mmCIF file of C-alpha atoms and ligand atoms in Angstrom:
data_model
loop_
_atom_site.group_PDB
_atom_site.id
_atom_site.type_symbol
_atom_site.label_atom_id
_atom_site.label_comp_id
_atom_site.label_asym_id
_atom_site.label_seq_id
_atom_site.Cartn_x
_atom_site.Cartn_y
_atom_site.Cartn_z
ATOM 1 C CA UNK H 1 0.000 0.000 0.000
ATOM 2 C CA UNK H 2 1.503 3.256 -1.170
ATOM 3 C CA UNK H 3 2.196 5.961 1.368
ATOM 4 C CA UNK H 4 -0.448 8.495 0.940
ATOM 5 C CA UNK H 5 -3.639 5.348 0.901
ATOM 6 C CA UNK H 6 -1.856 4.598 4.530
ATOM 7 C CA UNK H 7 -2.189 8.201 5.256
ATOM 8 C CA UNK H 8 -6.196 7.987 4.304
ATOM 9 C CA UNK H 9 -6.785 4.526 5.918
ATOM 10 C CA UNK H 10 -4.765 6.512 9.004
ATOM 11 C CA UNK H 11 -2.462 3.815 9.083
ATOM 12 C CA UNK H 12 0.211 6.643 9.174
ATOM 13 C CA UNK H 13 -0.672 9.864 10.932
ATOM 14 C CA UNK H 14 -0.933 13.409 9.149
ATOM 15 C CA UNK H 15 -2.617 16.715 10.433
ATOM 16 C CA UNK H 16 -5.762 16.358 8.404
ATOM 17 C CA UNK H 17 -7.360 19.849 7.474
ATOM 18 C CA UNK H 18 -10.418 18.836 5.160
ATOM 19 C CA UNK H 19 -11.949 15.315 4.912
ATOM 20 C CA UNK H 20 -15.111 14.289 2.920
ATOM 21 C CA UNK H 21 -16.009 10.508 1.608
ATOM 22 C CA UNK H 22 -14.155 10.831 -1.387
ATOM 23 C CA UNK H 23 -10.756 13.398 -0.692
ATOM 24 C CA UNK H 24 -8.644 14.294 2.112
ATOM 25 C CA UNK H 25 -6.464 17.099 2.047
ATOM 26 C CA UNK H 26 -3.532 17.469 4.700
ATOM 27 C CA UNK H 27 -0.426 19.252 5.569
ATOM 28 C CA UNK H 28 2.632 18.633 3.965
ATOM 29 C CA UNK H 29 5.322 17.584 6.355
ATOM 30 C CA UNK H 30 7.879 19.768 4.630
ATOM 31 C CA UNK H 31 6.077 22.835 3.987
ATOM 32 C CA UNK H 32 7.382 25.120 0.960
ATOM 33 C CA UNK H 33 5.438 28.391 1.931
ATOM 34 C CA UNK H 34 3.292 29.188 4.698
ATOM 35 C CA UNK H 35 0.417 27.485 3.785
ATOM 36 C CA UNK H 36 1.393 23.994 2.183
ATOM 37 C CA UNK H 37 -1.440 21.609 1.534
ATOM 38 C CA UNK H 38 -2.117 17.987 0.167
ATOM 39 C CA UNK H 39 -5.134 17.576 -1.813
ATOM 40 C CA UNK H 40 -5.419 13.857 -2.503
ATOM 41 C CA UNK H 41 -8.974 11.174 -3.701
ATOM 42 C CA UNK H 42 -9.125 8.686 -1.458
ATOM 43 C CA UNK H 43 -8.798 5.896 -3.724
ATOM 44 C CA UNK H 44 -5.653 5.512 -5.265
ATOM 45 C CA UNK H 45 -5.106 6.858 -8.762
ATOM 46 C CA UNK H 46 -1.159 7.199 -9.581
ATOM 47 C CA UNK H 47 -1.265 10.397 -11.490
ATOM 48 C CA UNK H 48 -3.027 13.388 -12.675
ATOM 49 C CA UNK H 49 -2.209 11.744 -15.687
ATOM 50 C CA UNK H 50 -4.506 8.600 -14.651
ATOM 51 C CA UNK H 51 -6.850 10.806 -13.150
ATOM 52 C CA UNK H 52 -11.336 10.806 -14.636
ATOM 53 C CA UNK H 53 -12.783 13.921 -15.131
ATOM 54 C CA UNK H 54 -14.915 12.877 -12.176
ATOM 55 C CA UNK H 55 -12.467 13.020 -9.609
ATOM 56 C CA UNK H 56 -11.531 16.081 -10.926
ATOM 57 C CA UNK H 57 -14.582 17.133 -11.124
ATOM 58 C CA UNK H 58 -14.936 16.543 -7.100
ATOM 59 C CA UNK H 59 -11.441 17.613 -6.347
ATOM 60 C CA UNK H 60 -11.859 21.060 -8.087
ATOM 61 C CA UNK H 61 -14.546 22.261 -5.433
ATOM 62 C CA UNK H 62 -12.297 20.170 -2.810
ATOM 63 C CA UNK H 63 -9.572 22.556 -3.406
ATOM 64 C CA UNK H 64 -11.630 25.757 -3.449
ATOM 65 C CA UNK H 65 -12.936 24.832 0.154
ATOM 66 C CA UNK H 66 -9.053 24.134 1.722
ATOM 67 C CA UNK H 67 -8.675 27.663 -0.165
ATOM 68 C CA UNK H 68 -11.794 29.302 2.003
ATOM 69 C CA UNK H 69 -10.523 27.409 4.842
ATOM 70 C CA UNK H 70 -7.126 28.294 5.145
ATOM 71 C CA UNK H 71 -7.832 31.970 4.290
ATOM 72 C CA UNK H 72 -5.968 32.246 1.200
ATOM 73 C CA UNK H 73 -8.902 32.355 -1.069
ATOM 74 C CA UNK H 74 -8.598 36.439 -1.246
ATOM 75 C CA UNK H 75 -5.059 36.613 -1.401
ATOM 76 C CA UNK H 76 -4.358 33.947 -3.993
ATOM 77 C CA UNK H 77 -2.528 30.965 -4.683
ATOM 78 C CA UNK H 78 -0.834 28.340 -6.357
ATOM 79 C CA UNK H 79 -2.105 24.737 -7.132
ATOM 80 C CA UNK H 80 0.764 21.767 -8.653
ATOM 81 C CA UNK H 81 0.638 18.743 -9.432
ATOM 82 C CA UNK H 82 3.745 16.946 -10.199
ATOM 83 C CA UNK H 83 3.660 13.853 -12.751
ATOM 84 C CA UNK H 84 6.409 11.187 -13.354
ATOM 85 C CA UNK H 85 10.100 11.107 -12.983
ATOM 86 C CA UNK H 86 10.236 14.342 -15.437
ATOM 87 C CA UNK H 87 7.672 16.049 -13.306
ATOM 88 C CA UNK H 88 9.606 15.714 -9.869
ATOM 89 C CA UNK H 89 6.704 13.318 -8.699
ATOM 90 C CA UNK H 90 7.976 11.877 -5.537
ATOM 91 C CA UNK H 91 4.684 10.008 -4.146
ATOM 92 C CA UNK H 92 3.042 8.051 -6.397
ATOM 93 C CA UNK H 93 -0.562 8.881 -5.314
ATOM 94 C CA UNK H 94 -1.747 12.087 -7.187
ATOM 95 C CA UNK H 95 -1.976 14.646 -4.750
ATOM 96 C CA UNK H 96 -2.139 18.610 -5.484
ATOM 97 C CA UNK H 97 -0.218 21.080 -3.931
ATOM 98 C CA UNK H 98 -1.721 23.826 -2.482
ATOM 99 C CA UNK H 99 0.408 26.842 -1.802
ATOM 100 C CA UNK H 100 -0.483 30.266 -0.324
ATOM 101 C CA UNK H 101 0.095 32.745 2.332
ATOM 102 C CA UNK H 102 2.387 34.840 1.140
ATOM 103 C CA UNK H 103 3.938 35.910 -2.370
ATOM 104 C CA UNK H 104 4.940 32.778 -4.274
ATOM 105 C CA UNK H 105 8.029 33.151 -6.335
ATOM 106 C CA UNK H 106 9.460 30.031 -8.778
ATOM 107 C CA UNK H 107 11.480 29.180 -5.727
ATOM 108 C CA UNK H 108 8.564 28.275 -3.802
ATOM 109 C CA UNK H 109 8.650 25.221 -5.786
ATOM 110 C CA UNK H 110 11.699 24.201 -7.526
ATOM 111 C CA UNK H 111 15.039 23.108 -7.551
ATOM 112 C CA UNK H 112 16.926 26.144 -9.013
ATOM 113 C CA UNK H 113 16.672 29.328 -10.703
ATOM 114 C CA UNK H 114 14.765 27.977 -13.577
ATOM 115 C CA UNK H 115 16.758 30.511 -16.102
ATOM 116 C CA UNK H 116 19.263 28.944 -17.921
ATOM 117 C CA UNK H 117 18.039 25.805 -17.173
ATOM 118 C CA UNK H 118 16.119 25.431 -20.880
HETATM 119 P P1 LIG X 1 5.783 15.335 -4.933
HETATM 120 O O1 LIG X 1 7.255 15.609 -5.041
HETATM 121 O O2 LIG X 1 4.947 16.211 -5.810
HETATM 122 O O3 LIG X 1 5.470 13.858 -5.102
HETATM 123 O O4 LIG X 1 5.380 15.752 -3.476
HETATM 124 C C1 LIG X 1 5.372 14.872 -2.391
HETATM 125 C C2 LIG X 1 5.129 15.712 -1.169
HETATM 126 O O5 LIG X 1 4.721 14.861 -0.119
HETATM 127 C C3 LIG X 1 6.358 16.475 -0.683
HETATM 128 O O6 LIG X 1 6.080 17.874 -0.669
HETATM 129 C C4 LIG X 1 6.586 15.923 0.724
HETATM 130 O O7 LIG X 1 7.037 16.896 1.627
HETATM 131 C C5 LIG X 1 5.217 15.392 1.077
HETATM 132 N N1 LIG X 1 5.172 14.314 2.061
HETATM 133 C C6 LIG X 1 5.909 13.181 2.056
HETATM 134 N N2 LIG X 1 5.579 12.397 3.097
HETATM 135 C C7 LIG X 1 4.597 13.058 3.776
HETATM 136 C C8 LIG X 1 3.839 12.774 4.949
HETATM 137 N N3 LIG X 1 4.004 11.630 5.647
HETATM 138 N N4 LIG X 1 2.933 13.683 5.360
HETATM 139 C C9 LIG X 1 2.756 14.825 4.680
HETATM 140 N N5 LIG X 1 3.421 15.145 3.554
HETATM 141 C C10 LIG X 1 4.347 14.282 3.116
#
């Protein structure tokens, strides 16, 4: 069982922020702004790329409610989703970030200095 369906059957703990039947969004344990969230469905799917326009669907208003909840629905922010090796995808349960609470810059979310680097 991959990490983030033991984090939804609670096998593994996580500070939980928004839970319905079908998502469950939670803090990230290495937060890359002030507000870092994980939007994930329950059941597995490995990728955006794998993902049904019904879970999207679902997850779209999902993420606007973490938004409303975590005050950064007037102030803006960022939502990611990484997919693959070439993406930087490190979990392989599709999860959105959501970032907010402050404002982003690329370095909120990468690597390096993304000039020079295509
Ligand atoms: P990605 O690189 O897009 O796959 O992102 C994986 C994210 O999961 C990273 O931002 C990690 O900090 C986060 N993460 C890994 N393990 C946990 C955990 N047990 N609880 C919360 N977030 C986690």
């Amino acid at each position: 069982m991959c990490l983030f369906c033991k984090i939804t059957n609670k096998e593994i703990p996580s500070n939980i922020i928004l839970e319905d039947e079908n998502y469950l969004a939670f803090h990230d344990i290495n937060p890359k702004a002030p507000v870092h969230i994980l939007a994930i469905p329950k059941v597995h799917v490995d990728s955006f790329h794998e993902l049904s326009p019904e879970i999207m669907t679902g997850m779209t208003s999902f993420i606007q409610e973490i938004a409303r909840k975590t005050s950064i629905d007037k102030s803006g922010y960022r939502v990611i989703t990484n997919i693959g090796e070439n993406g930087g995808q490190e979990v392989g349960h599709l999860h959105f970030h959501i970032l907010g609470g402050t404002k982003l810059k690329w370095g909120h979310f990468a690597d390096a200095d993304p000039k020079g680097l295509f």
